[in-house]
Short mmCIF file of C-alpha atoms and ligand atoms in Angstrom, two decimals:
data_model
loop_
_atom_site.label_atom_id
_atom_site.label_comp_id
_atom_site.label_asym_id
_atom_site.label_seq_id
_atom_site.Cartn_x
_atom_site.Cartn_y
_atom_site.Cartn_z
CA MET X 2 94.49 61.04 9.03
CA LYS X 3 95.65 59.77 5.69
CA GLU X 4 97.75 57.12 7.33
CA VAL X 5 94.81 55.73 9.32
CA GLN X 6 92.76 55.49 6.10
CA LEU X 7 95.72 53.61 4.24
CA LEU X 8 96.05 51.29 7.19
CA LYS X 9 92.37 50.48 7.09
CA GLN X 10 92.60 49.78 3.34
CA THR X 11 95.65 47.65 3.70
CA LEU X 12 93.85 45.62 6.48
CA ARG X 13 90.74 45.37 4.25
CA ASN X 14 92.88 43.87 1.28
CA ILE X 15 94.68 41.43 3.48
CA MET X 16 91.33 40.22 4.86
CA ALA X 17 89.84 39.67 1.40
CA ASN X 18 92.63 37.27 0.50
CA HIS X 19 92.83 35.36 3.75
CA HIS X 20 92.32 31.59 3.72
CA HIS X 21 91.87 29.25 6.63
CA PRO X 22 94.07 26.18 6.77
CA PRO X 23 91.98 22.94 6.32
CA ASP X 24 93.24 21.44 9.53
CA ASP X 25 91.79 24.05 11.53
CA ILE X 26 88.85 21.93 12.52
CA HIS X 27 87.27 24.23 15.00
CA ARG X 28 86.76 27.10 12.76
CA PRO X 29 82.94 27.67 12.42
CA GLN X 30 81.49 27.52 8.92
CA TRP X 31 78.41 29.53 9.39
CA HIS X 32 79.04 31.69 12.57
CA LEU X 33 81.19 34.79 12.44
CA SER X 34 84.60 34.44 13.73
CA PRO X 35 87.70 36.83 13.53
CA LEU X 36 90.07 36.13 10.47
CA VAL X 37 93.00 36.50 12.99
CA GLY X 38 93.45 37.57 16.58
CA LEU X 39 90.76 37.87 19.46
CA MET X 40 87.30 39.01 18.97
CA ASN X 41 84.80 39.73 21.80
CA ASP X 42 81.57 41.82 22.09
CA PRO X 43 79.26 42.48 19.30
CA ASN X 44 79.01 46.27 18.72
CA GLY X 45 76.81 48.70 16.70
CA PHE X 46 74.30 45.93 15.48
CA ILE X 47 71.96 47.82 13.24
CA GLN X 48 69.86 47.46 10.02
CA PHE X 49 70.71 50.53 8.06
CA HIS X 50 69.43 51.27 4.48
CA GLY X 51 68.27 47.56 4.31
CA LYS X 52 71.47 46.09 5.24
CA TYR X 53 72.53 44.55 8.57
CA HIS X 54 75.77 46.02 10.11
CA LEU X 55 77.48 44.11 12.83
CA PHE X 56 80.66 45.59 14.35
CA TYR X 57 82.83 43.77 16.86
CA GLN X 58 85.51 44.19 19.41
CA TRP X 59 88.58 43.03 17.61
CA ASN X 60 92.28 42.64 18.32
CA PRO X 61 93.85 41.61 14.96
CA LEU X 62 97.44 41.88 16.37
CA ASP X 63 97.33 38.92 18.99
CA CYS X 64 94.92 36.56 20.67
CA ASP X 65 94.75 38.84 23.78
CA HIS X 66 92.80 41.88 24.99
CA SER X 67 95.71 44.40 24.60
CA THR X 68 94.23 46.23 21.58
CA LYS X 69 90.69 47.01 20.75
CA LEU X 70 89.30 48.30 17.51
CA TRP X 71 85.98 48.00 15.78
CA GLY X 72 85.89 45.27 13.03
CA HIS X 73 82.90 45.33 10.77
CA TRP X 74 80.72 42.92 9.00
CA SER X 75 77.57 43.54 6.87
CA SER X 76 74.99 41.36 5.43
CA SER X 77 71.69 41.50 3.57
CA ASN X 78 70.17 38.32 5.02
CA LEU X 79 71.97 37.55 8.31
CA VAL X 80 73.48 34.42 6.67
CA ASP X 81 76.03 35.61 3.98
CA TRP X 82 78.35 38.18 5.37
CA ASN X 83 80.92 40.78 3.91
CA ASN X 84 84.22 41.83 5.57
CA GLU X 85 84.00 45.54 5.73
CA THR X 86 86.87 48.10 6.32
CA VAL X 87 87.69 48.37 10.02
CA ALA X 88 85.37 51.19 11.39
CA LEU X 89 87.34 52.48 14.48
CA LEU X 90 91.02 52.37 15.30
CA PRO X 91 92.29 53.74 18.82
CA CYS X 92 94.47 56.53 17.53
CA GLN X 93 93.20 59.73 19.20
CA SER X 94 93.90 61.04 22.68
CA PHE X 95 90.31 60.30 23.81
CA ASP X 96 90.45 56.51 22.71
CA ILE X 97 94.19 55.76 22.59
CA ASN X 98 93.93 52.58 24.79
CA GLY X 99 90.94 50.98 22.92
CA CYS X 100 87.85 51.69 21.02
CA PHE X 101 85.65 49.91 23.45
CA SER X 102 82.11 48.65 22.96
CA GLY X 103 79.10 50.62 21.92
CA SER X 104 76.05 50.86 19.58
CA ALA X 105 74.95 52.37 16.32
CA VAL X 106 71.95 54.60 15.36
CA ASN X 107 70.48 56.13 12.26
CA ASP X 108 70.45 59.80 12.71
CA ASN X 109 68.35 61.05 9.98
CA GLY X 110 69.80 58.87 7.32
CA GLN X 111 73.42 59.09 8.68
CA LEU X 112 75.03 56.06 10.37
CA VAL X 113 76.55 57.13 13.77
CA LEU X 114 78.63 54.88 16.14
CA ILE X 115 78.59 55.64 19.80
CA TYR X 116 81.50 53.87 21.49
CA THR X 117 83.75 54.28 24.61
CA GLY X 118 87.38 55.60 24.36
CA ASN X 119 89.38 53.83 26.86
CA VAL X 120 92.37 55.91 28.29
CA MET X 121 94.74 54.39 30.75
CA LEU X 122 96.22 56.87 33.23
CA GLY X 123 98.65 54.33 34.85
CA LYS X 124 99.67 50.70 34.94
CA THR X 125 96.87 49.20 37.07
CA GLU X 126 93.22 48.40 35.93
CA ALA X 127 91.96 51.10 38.22
CA GLU X 128 94.06 53.97 36.74
CA ARG X 129 91.94 54.65 33.82
CA THR X 130 89.37 57.28 32.50
CA ALA X 131 86.77 56.96 29.67
CA TRP X 132 85.31 59.12 26.96
CA GLN X 133 82.00 58.34 25.42
CA CYS X 134 82.44 59.22 21.86
CA ILE X 135 80.32 59.45 18.66
CA ALA X 136 81.71 58.63 15.16
CA ARG X 137 79.53 60.00 12.26
CA GLN X 138 79.86 58.23 8.89
CA ASP X 139 80.80 60.76 6.07
CA SER X 140 79.90 60.40 2.52
CA HIS X 141 83.18 58.45 1.77
CA GLY X 142 82.27 55.91 4.43
CA GLU X 143 84.87 57.10 6.95
CA PHE X 144 83.82 57.45 10.61
CA ILE X 145 84.57 60.92 11.98
CA LYS X 146 85.09 60.67 15.73
CA GLN X 147 84.22 63.18 18.48
CA PRO X 148 84.33 62.80 22.29
CA VAL X 149 80.95 63.85 23.81
CA ILE X 150 80.90 62.74 27.54
CA GLY X 151 84.08 62.86 29.84
CA GLN X 152 84.60 61.44 33.16
CA LEU X 153 81.40 61.57 35.35
CA ALA X 154 81.64 62.89 38.94
CA GLY X 155 80.85 60.17 41.56
CA TYR X 156 82.06 57.22 39.49
CA THR X 157 85.41 55.57 38.87
CA GLY X 158 86.94 55.45 35.33
CA HIS X 159 84.94 52.15 34.74
CA ILE X 160 82.33 53.83 32.58
CA ARG X 161 81.67 52.33 29.11
CA ASP X 162 79.41 50.52 26.69
CA PRO X 163 76.95 53.23 25.71
CA LYS X 164 73.77 51.83 23.98
CA VAL X 165 71.57 54.56 22.32
CA TRP X 166 68.10 54.52 21.01
CA LYS X 167 65.50 57.17 20.18
CA HIS X 168 62.15 57.64 21.95
CA ASN X 169 59.79 60.51 21.06
CA ASN X 170 62.48 62.30 19.13
CA ILE X 171 64.95 62.36 21.94
CA TRP X 172 68.07 60.17 22.29
CA TYR X 173 68.49 57.99 25.26
CA MET X 174 71.62 56.11 26.41
CA VAL X 175 72.21 53.41 28.89
CA LEU X 176 75.73 53.41 30.23
CA ALA X 177 77.67 50.97 32.46
CA ALA X 178 79.40 52.51 35.39
CA GLN X 179 81.02 51.84 38.77
CA ASP X 180 80.42 54.25 41.68
CA LEU X 181 83.06 55.11 44.20
CA GLN X 182 81.90 52.34 46.52
CA LEU X 183 82.82 50.03 43.68
CA GLN X 184 79.25 49.06 42.88
CA GLY X 185 78.05 48.30 39.34
CA LYS X 186 75.41 50.75 38.05
CA VAL X 187 73.57 51.38 34.71
CA LEU X 188 73.04 55.04 34.10
CA LEU X 189 70.46 56.81 31.86
CA LEU X 190 71.41 59.87 29.91
CA LYS X 191 69.34 61.91 27.29
CA SER X 192 70.38 64.20 24.43
CA PRO X 193 68.64 66.17 21.67
CA ASN X 194 71.37 65.78 19.30
CA LEU X 195 73.81 62.85 20.27
CA GLU X 196 76.46 65.50 21.27
CA ASP X 197 74.92 67.23 24.44
CA TRP X 198 74.06 64.56 26.97
CA GLU X 199 72.30 65.21 30.34
CA LEU X 200 72.64 62.51 33.16
CA LEU X 201 69.31 61.49 34.41
CA GLY X 202 70.47 58.96 37.12
CA GLU X 203 70.96 55.50 37.93
CA ILE X 204 68.15 53.18 36.68
CA ALA X 205 69.48 49.98 37.96
CA GLY X 206 72.46 48.12 39.57
CA SER X 207 74.06 46.69 42.57
CA THR X 208 72.32 48.13 45.74
CA VAL X 209 69.98 50.45 43.50
CA GLY X 210 66.23 50.29 44.59
CA ASP X 211 65.40 46.72 45.79
CA THR X 212 68.37 45.12 44.18
CA PRO X 213 70.99 43.74 46.76
CA ALA X 214 74.71 43.97 46.45
CA PHE X 215 75.18 42.37 43.02
CA GLY X 216 78.51 43.09 41.48
CA TYR X 217 81.23 45.65 41.00
CA MET X 218 80.47 46.46 37.37
CA TRP X 219 77.39 45.89 35.19
CA GLU X 220 78.79 45.76 31.62
CA CYS X 221 77.06 46.21 28.25
CA PRO X 222 73.59 47.44 29.27
CA ASP X 223 70.99 47.25 26.58
CA LEU X 224 67.47 48.64 27.18
CA PHE X 225 64.55 47.94 24.79
CA HIS X 226 60.83 47.75 24.60
CA LEU X 227 59.24 44.34 23.84
CA ASP X 228 55.68 43.24 24.23
CA GLY X 229 54.74 45.68 27.11
CA TYR X 230 58.05 45.62 28.98
CA ASP X 231 61.10 47.75 28.91
CA ILE X 232 63.79 44.98 29.11
CA LEU X 233 67.34 45.72 30.43
CA ILE X 234 70.03 43.48 29.50
CA ASN X 235 73.14 43.64 31.54
CA CYS X 236 76.33 41.65 32.40
CA PRO X 237 77.29 41.91 36.08
CA GLN X 238 80.70 41.06 37.30
CA GLY X 239 81.48 39.97 40.90
CA VAL X 240 78.35 37.85 41.54
CA LYS X 241 78.97 34.87 43.70
CA ALA X 242 78.43 31.48 42.17
CA GLU X 243 75.55 29.58 43.61
CA ALA X 244 75.09 25.58 43.42
CA ARG X 245 73.12 25.62 40.14
CA ARG X 246 73.40 29.32 38.76
CA TYR X 247 75.84 32.07 38.18
CA LEU X 248 78.36 29.54 37.41
CA ASN X 249 80.39 31.43 34.79
CA GLN X 250 83.07 33.90 35.65
CA TYR X 251 80.68 36.77 34.78
CA GLN X 252 76.94 36.79 34.48
CA CYS X 253 74.75 37.76 31.46
CA GLY X 254 71.12 38.36 32.02
CA TYR X 255 67.97 40.71 31.88
CA VAL X 256 65.38 42.25 34.06
CA LEU X 257 61.83 43.01 32.93
CA GLY X 258 60.51 46.39 33.98
CA GLN X 259 58.93 49.75 33.03
CA LEU X 260 60.79 52.88 32.28
CA ASP X 261 59.11 56.17 33.05
CA TYR X 262 60.54 58.48 30.43
CA ALA X 263 59.21 61.54 32.19
CA THR X 264 60.93 60.89 35.59
CA GLY X 265 63.81 58.57 34.38
CA ASN X 266 62.56 56.16 36.86
CA TYR X 267 62.87 52.46 36.10
CA SER X 268 61.09 49.71 38.08
CA HIS X 269 61.94 46.22 37.56
CA GLN X 270 61.81 42.60 38.54
CA SER X 271 64.80 40.54 39.57
CA PHE X 272 67.72 39.33 37.31
CA VAL X 273 67.34 36.37 35.15
CA GLU X 274 70.21 34.67 33.36
CA LEU X 275 69.87 35.02 29.59
CA ASP X 276 71.81 31.93 28.75
CA TYR X 277 72.73 28.75 30.80
CA GLY X 278 75.71 27.54 29.02
CA HIS X 279 79.42 27.92 29.46
CA GLU X 280 80.05 30.84 27.18
CA PHE X 281 77.76 33.68 26.41
CA TYR X 282 78.35 37.37 27.12
CA ALA X 283 77.95 40.96 26.16
CA PRO X 284 74.86 40.46 23.82
CA GLN X 285 73.47 43.34 21.99
CA THR X 286 70.15 43.69 20.34
CA THR X 287 68.60 45.63 17.29
CA LEU X 288 64.99 46.19 16.03
CA THR X 289 64.64 45.20 12.32
CA THR X 290 62.50 47.05 9.72
CA ASP X 291 59.99 44.00 9.94
CA GLY X 292 59.61 44.62 13.64
CA ARG X 293 61.77 41.80 15.22
CA ARG X 294 64.13 42.33 18.09
CA LEU X 295 67.22 40.37 17.27
CA LEU X 296 70.04 39.53 19.65
CA VAL X 297 73.61 38.51 18.94
CA GLY X 298 76.04 37.61 21.72
CA TRP X 299 79.81 36.89 22.23
CA MET X 300 80.31 33.16 22.53
CA GLY X 301 83.07 33.80 24.97
CA MET X 302 83.58 34.69 28.51
CA PRO X 303 86.47 36.92 29.72
CA ASP X 304 88.90 35.62 32.28
CA GLN X 305 87.50 32.03 32.03
CA ASP X 306 90.09 29.81 30.55
CA GLU X 307 89.93 31.70 27.35
CA PHE X 308 93.69 31.25 26.45
CA SER X 309 93.44 27.58 26.87
CA GLN X 310 91.37 27.10 23.82
CA PRO X 311 92.98 25.24 20.96
CA THR X 312 92.22 27.70 18.30
CA LEU X 313 95.01 29.68 19.60
CA LYS X 314 97.51 27.69 17.64
CA PHE X 315 95.66 28.80 14.41
CA GLY X 316 95.91 32.45 15.53
CA TRP X 317 92.32 33.21 16.33
CA LEU X 318 90.05 33.13 19.33
CA HIS X 319 86.29 33.19 20.03
CA MET X 320 83.12 33.54 17.83
CA MET X 321 79.81 35.20 17.55
CA SER X 322 76.65 33.56 18.40
CA ALA X 323 73.87 32.80 15.90
CA PRO X 324 71.41 35.74 15.63
CA ARG X 325 68.42 35.03 17.67
CA GLU X 326 64.94 36.47 17.74
CA LEU X 327 63.44 37.69 21.08
CA SER X 328 59.90 37.39 22.21
CA LEU X 329 58.02 37.48 25.47
CA LYS X 330 55.39 34.91 26.77
CA ASP X 331 53.94 34.81 30.13
CA GLY X 332 56.44 37.28 31.43
CA LYS X 333 59.28 35.02 30.21
CA LEU X 334 61.84 36.07 27.53
CA TYR X 335 62.12 33.57 24.70
CA GLN X 336 65.03 33.33 22.21
CA THR X 337 64.90 31.29 18.93
CA PRO X 338 67.36 31.11 16.05
CA ALA X 339 66.71 33.91 13.55
CA ARG X 340 64.40 32.40 10.97
CA GLU X 341 66.77 33.23 8.09
CA LEU X 342 69.27 30.48 9.38
CA GLN X 343 66.70 27.85 8.10
CA THR X 344 68.10 28.50 4.62
CA LEU X 345 71.37 26.77 5.67
CA ARG X 346 69.36 23.49 6.11
CA GLN X 347 70.53 20.52 3.76
CA HIS X 348 69.83 16.69 3.67
CA HIS X 349 66.91 16.30 6.06
CA GLN X 350 66.51 13.14 8.01
CA HIS X 351 63.73 12.13 10.36
CA LEU X 352 64.51 9.70 13.12
CA THR X 353 62.00 8.07 15.60
CA GLY X 354 62.49 5.62 18.34
CA CYS X 355 63.98 4.72 21.52
CA ALA X 356 67.15 6.90 22.13
CA ASP X 357 69.29 3.88 22.56
CA THR X 358 68.39 2.62 19.05
CA LEU X 359 68.93 5.89 17.01
CA ASN X 360 71.70 6.30 14.47
CA THR X 361 74.88 8.13 15.31
CA LEU X 362 74.96 11.38 13.52
CA ASP X 363 77.60 13.50 11.90
CA VAL X 364 77.46 16.89 13.39
CA PRO X 365 80.38 19.16 12.36
CA SER X 366 77.57 21.58 11.31
CA ALA X 367 74.04 20.48 11.91
CA GLU X 368 70.64 21.34 13.43
CA LEU X 369 68.54 19.01 15.36
CA ILE X 370 65.00 19.47 16.58
CA ILE X 371 64.14 16.90 19.22
CA GLN X 372 60.67 16.08 20.57
CA VAL X 373 61.32 14.83 24.07
CA ASN X 374 59.49 12.18 25.94
CA GLY X 375 61.50 10.69 28.77
CA ASN X 376 65.06 10.62 29.96
CA PHE X 377 68.03 10.48 27.57
CA GLN X 378 71.49 11.54 26.88
CA ILE X 379 73.53 12.89 24.06
CA CYS X 380 77.32 12.56 23.69
CA ILE X 381 78.98 15.02 21.18
CA ALA X 382 82.39 13.91 19.99
CA ASN X 383 83.33 12.49 23.41
CA THR X 384 83.79 15.98 24.58
CA LEU X 385 80.39 17.44 25.48
CA TRP X 386 77.59 15.50 27.37
CA LEU X 387 73.95 16.50 27.57
CA GLN X 388 71.75 14.76 29.98
CA CYS X 389 67.99 15.44 30.02
CA ASP X 390 65.77 14.03 32.65
CA THR X 391 62.68 15.13 34.80
CA GLN X 392 64.61 17.96 36.57
CA GLY X 393 65.93 19.50 33.40
CA ILE X 394 69.23 19.52 31.48
CA THR X 395 72.80 19.01 32.70
CA LEU X 396 75.54 20.00 30.23
CA THR X 397 78.89 18.73 31.08
CA ARG X 398 82.32 19.19 29.42
CA GLN X 399 85.85 18.58 30.53
CA SER X 400 87.84 21.74 31.58
CA LEU X 401 90.54 22.70 29.14
CA SER X 402 92.99 23.53 31.91
CA ARG X 403 92.13 21.47 34.90
CA ASP X 404 91.28 17.87 35.47
CA GLU X 405 87.59 18.43 36.30
CA ASN X 406 84.19 18.69 34.60
CA GLU X 407 82.38 21.92 34.16
CA VAL X 408 78.72 21.48 34.65
CA ARG X 409 75.88 23.79 33.70
CA TYR X 410 72.18 23.44 34.47
CA TRP X 411 68.78 24.29 33.12
CA ASP X 412 65.95 23.53 35.58
CA GLY X 413 62.52 22.65 34.33
CA LYS X 414 60.40 20.14 32.43
CA VAL X 415 61.92 19.77 28.91
CA GLU X 416 59.53 19.18 25.96
CA GLN X 417 61.50 20.15 22.95
CA LEU X 418 65.14 20.90 22.01
CA GLN X 419 66.61 22.85 19.09
CA ILE X 420 70.18 22.26 18.82
CA LEU X 421 72.64 24.11 16.48
CA LEU X 422 76.17 22.81 16.04
CA ASP X 423 79.11 24.50 14.23
CA HIS X 424 82.44 22.56 14.46
CA SER X 425 83.26 23.99 18.06
CA SER X 426 79.99 25.34 19.28
CA VAL X 427 76.64 24.34 20.55
CA GLU X 428 73.57 26.39 21.09
CA ILE X 429 70.67 24.54 22.68
CA PHE X 430 67.25 26.09 22.67
CA ILE X 431 64.82 24.53 25.12
CA ASN X 432 61.17 24.48 24.88
CA GLN X 433 60.88 26.90 21.91
CA GLY X 434 63.46 29.08 23.41
CA LEU X 435 62.38 29.55 27.01
CA GLY X 436 65.94 28.55 28.01
CA VAL X 437 69.15 28.64 25.99
CA MET X 438 72.55 26.98 26.69
CA THR X 439 75.51 28.21 24.64
CA SER X 440 79.02 26.50 24.91
CA ARG X 441 82.13 25.98 23.04
CA TYR X 442 83.71 22.56 22.76
CA PHE X 443 86.73 21.35 21.05
CA PRO X 444 86.50 17.87 19.42
CA LYS X 445 89.59 15.97 18.25
CA ASN X 446 88.08 14.78 15.06
CA THR X 447 84.93 15.35 13.03
CA PRO X 448 82.22 15.33 15.73
CA GLN X 449 79.52 12.65 15.90
CA LEU X 450 76.62 12.67 18.09
CA ILE X 451 75.47 9.62 20.07
CA PHE X 452 72.01 9.13 21.67
CA SER X 453 71.41 6.87 24.68
CA GLY X 454 68.56 6.28 27.12
CA ASP X 455 65.09 4.83 26.99
CA ALA X 456 63.20 7.85 26.11
CA ASN X 457 61.10 7.73 22.83
CA LEU X 458 62.53 10.61 20.68
CA GLU X 459 61.41 12.07 17.47
CA VAL X 460 64.32 13.96 15.80
CA ASP X 461 64.64 16.16 12.73
CA TYR X 462 68.27 16.49 11.63
CA TRP X 463 69.81 18.67 8.99
CA GLN X 464 73.37 19.17 7.93
CA LEU X 465 73.94 22.90 7.61
CA ASN X 466 75.58 24.60 4.74
CA ALA X 467 78.53 27.13 5.02
CA MET X 468 77.79 30.89 4.90
CA SER X 469 79.54 32.84 2.45
CA LEU X 470 82.04 35.45 3.81
CA THR X 471 83.64 37.74 1.32
C1 FRU P 10 82.83 43.32 27.71
C2 FRU P 10 83.82 44.37 27.72
C3 FRU P 10 83.17 45.73 27.71
C4 FRU P 10 84.26 46.61 27.01
C5 FRU P 10 84.79 45.71 26.08
C6 FRU P 10 86.38 45.87 25.92
O1 FRU P 10 83.28 41.99 27.38
O2 FRU P 10 84.71 44.28 28.79
O3 FRU P 10 82.76 46.34 28.91
O4 FRU P 10 83.70 47.76 26.38
O5 FRU P 10 84.63 44.42 26.56
O6 FRU P 10 86.80 45.05 24.87
#
């Protein structure tokens, strides 16, 4: 595979010398985005030998989903990142139509990627099969691939996105699958060695246990233990929109439960959305050595106006969310920006007073913490509108392709907001992270933020520095 190695090195050199044009005003300055082409899911998020590694679904050839390889970034502090050599290219019979999403583990000091090899058998979406594969990193840094799970009886070819973890010296995997009745499921498997896997059964999914019909595919499952619960994150496709929830093309949420490792039985509560904004999908978590559960997500949504985004004309599409820390309080999942991001803060200002009287702020890249007391509105770049009242938050933006507004809701009493902005993205953390709304927006000029309303606000505002990406 000398050619593959040469190709990877060539790509690495091109990446190192890549510069963004200055008129590309939507390019984030401290979030990760693809140098060229389309990125989607975070993959293989892990802290390994003291360094964070974040792989990602990447098509460097075009802004579409036709090719999928694993790009790779690394970081020692979650703020400054390195472009690493591409990790996985679809070049074997078992992954020829894409190295799809998956995870990473530390197997006795060796970094191992576990991913899905997508293999198309015909021209339609349904004519496909999938291999679950491992790729062990050798002493030269190369990933040596091996298919370990083939097509599973009783399921269609839509089987993918293995997330693996170790419990009591045994490896466990959650895997997204679709049964022959076209219902989305999450499977649990176990292995002594990452190579020989035994299917334990379906632990969750549409029509499993108490769950009603809830989608034809549950993509990107992730199961982890946090503060007394085994939390299952998953992304159901095919769920009907309701008046104030499930408003994106596909859903992304979690259930709280208990996994009985002895029986493989998982009992869980009902589905809760993880993010209430316009774009957040396929998140993945990892456990840090200091005991934090971190989550990153794709700030994108498949099949939802993706190709109307104006960054296409600069040859790139989509970005990663900020890393978030997860915690549980009173049976609710909280997400807050990773504390490392505070090192980006510059030029602090403190504003107080009635929203109508507060200064307009420059927010190409900024953080705001707002103590809320009453009703108010925020307008960002005449492109995105946040309305906060006694019911909760309404976030509105103009559709990129239709003459209509796209509105998203968070219901509840708002006490505090922490807002992160980065050129074309906003992440709104409500009440210390009890709710989050993540959305892209595309201002025409350097964005400004205008407050209005009669609420008395107390605002801390920082401009945010750029990350270094080398
Ligand atoms: C989620 C997803 C995964 C799949 C990957 C392909 O966005 O559809 O299920 O592995 O993207 O890029």
